[in-house]
PDB file of C-alpha atoms in Angstrom:
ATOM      1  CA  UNK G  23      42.558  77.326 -79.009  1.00 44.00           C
ATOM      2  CA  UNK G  24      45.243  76.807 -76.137  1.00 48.00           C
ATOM      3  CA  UNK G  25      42.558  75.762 -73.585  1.00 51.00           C
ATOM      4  CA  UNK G  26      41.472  73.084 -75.919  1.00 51.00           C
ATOM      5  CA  UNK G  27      44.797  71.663 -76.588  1.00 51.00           C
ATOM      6  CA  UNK G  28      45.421  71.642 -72.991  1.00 55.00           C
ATOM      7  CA  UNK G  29      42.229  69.612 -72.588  1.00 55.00           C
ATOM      8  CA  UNK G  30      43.324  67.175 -74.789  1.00 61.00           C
ATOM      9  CA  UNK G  31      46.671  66.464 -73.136  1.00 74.00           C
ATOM     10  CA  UNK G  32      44.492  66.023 -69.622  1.00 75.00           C
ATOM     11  CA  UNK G  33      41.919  63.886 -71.273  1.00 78.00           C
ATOM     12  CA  UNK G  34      45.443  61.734 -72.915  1.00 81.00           C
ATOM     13  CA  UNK G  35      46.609  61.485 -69.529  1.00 81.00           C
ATOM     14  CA  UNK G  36      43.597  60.019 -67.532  1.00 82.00           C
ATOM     15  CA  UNK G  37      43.734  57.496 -70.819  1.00 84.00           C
ATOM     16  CA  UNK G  38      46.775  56.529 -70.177  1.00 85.00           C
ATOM     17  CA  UNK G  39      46.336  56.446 -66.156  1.00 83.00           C
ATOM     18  CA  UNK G  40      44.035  54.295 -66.813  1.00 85.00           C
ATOM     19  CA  UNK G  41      45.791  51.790 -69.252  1.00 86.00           C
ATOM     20  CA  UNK G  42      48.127  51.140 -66.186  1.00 86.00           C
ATOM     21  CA  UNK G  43      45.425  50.640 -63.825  1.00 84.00           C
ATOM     22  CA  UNK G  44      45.838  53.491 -61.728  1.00 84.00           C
ATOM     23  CA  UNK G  45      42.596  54.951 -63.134  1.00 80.00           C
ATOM     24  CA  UNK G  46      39.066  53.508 -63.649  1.00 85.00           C
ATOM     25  CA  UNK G  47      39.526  51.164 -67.320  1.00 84.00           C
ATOM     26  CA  UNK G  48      36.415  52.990 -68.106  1.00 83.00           C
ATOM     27  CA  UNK G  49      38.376  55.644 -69.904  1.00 82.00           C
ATOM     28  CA  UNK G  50      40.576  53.342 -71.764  1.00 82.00           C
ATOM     29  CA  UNK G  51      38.527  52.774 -74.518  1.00 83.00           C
ATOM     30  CA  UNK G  52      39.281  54.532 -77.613  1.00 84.00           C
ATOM     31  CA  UNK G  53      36.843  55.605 -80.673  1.00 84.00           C
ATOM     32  CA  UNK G  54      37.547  54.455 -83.536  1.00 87.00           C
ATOM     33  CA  UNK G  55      39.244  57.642 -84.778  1.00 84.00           C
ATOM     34  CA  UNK G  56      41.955  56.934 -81.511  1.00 82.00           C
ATOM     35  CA  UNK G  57      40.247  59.725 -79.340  1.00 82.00           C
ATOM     36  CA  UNK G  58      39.825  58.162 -75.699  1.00 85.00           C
ATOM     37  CA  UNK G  59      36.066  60.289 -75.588  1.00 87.00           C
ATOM     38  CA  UNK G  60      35.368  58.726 -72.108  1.00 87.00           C
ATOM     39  CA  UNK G  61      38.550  60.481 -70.590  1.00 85.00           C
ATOM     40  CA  UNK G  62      37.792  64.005 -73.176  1.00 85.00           C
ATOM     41  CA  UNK G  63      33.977  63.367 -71.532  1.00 87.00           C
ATOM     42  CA  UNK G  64      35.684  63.813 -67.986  1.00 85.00           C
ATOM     43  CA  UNK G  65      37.898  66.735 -68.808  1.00 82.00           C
ATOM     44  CA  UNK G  66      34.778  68.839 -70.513  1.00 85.00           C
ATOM     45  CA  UNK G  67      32.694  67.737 -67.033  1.00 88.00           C
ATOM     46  CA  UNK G  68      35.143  69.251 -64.913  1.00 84.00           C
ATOM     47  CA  UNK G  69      35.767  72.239 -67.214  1.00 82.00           C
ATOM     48  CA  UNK G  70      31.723  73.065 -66.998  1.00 87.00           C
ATOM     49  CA  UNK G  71      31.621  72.509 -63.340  1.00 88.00           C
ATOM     50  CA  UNK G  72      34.556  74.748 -62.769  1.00 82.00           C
ATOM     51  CA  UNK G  73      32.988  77.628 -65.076  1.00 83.00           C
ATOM     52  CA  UNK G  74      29.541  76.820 -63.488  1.00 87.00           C
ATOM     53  CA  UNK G  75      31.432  77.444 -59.770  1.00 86.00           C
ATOM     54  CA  UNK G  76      33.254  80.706 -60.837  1.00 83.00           C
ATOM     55  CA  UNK G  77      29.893  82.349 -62.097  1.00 85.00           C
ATOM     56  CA  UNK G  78      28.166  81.302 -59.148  1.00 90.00           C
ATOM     57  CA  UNK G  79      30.955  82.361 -56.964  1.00 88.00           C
ATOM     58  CA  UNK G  80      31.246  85.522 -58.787  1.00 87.00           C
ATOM     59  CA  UNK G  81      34.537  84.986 -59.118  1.00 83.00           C
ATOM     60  CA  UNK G  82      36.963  87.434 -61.099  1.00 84.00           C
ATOM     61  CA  UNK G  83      38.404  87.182 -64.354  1.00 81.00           C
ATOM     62  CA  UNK G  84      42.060  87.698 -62.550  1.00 85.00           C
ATOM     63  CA  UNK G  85      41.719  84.911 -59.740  1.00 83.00           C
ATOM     64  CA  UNK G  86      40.083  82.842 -62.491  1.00 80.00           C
ATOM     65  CA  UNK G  87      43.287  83.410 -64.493  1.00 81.00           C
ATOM     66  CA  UNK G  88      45.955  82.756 -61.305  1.00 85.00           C
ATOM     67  CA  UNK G  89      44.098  79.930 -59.714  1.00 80.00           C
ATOM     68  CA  UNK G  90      45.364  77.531 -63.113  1.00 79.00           C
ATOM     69  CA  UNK G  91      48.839  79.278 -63.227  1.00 83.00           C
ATOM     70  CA  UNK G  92      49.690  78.721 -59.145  1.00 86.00           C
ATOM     71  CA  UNK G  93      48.605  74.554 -59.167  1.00 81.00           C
ATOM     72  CA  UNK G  94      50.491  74.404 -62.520  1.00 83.00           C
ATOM     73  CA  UNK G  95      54.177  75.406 -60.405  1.00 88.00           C
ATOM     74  CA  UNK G  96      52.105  73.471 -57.756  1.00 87.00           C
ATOM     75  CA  UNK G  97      52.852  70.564 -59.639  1.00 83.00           C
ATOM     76  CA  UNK G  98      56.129  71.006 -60.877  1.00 84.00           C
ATOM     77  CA  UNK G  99      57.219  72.309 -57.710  1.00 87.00           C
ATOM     78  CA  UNK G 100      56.079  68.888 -56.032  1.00 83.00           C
ATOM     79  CA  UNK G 101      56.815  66.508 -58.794  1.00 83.00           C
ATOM     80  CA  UNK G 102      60.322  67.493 -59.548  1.00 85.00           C
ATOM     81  CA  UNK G 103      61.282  65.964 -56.100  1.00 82.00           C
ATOM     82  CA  UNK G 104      59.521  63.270 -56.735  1.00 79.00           C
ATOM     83  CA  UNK G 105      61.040  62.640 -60.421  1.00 78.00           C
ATOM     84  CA  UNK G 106      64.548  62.916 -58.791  1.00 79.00           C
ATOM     85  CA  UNK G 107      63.608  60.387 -56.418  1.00 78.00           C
ATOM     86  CA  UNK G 108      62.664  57.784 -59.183  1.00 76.00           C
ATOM     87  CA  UNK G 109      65.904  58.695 -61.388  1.00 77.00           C
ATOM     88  CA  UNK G 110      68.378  58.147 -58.121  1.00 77.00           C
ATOM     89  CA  UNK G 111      70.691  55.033 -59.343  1.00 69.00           C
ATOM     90  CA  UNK G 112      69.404  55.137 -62.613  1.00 66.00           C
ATOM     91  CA  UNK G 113      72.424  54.752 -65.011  1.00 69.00           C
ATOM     92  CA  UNK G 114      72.508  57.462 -67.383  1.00 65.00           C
ATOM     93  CA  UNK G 115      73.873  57.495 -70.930  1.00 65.00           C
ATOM     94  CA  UNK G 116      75.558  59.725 -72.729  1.00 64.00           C
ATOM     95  CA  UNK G 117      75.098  60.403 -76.552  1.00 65.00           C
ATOM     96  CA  UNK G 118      77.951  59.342 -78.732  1.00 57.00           C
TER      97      UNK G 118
END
């Protein structure tokens, strides 16, 4: 159930990428039950490519398990910089 849930906030994200036109507007669209499918379409592509690759690669359950786990610090690791970078000289309130 976790992987699923994690699909959906990827397949959210390439939505809203592509709402601000940093993304193809092909995923944009939503059903009418607010699902963008295009974007969930996209996500379950790469997901069977990437199973399809580590069968064919014979590739072990263990790697299979640290290859998600080391580009998910990847990304913190490198956007954390970058989010300090945009917040410099923002003015920052305090609750009251």
């Amino acid at each position: 159930m976790r992987r699923i849930h994690d699909s959906w906030h990827v397949s959210r994200l390439a939505y809203a990428l592509s709402r601000d036109n940093a993304f193809p507007s092909a995923f944009w669209k939503l059903s009418p039950g607010g699902v963008p499918q295009a974007a969930a379409l996209l996500v379950g592509g790469f997901a069977i490519v990437g199973v399809g690759v580590s069968f064919t690669a014979d590739i072990d359950i263990q790697r299979q398990l640290a290859i998600p786990n080391v580009l998910g610090i990847a990304t913190y690791v490198i956007g954390m910089p970058a989010g300090f970078s945009l917040l410099r000289g923002v003015r920052r309130v305090s609750p009251a």
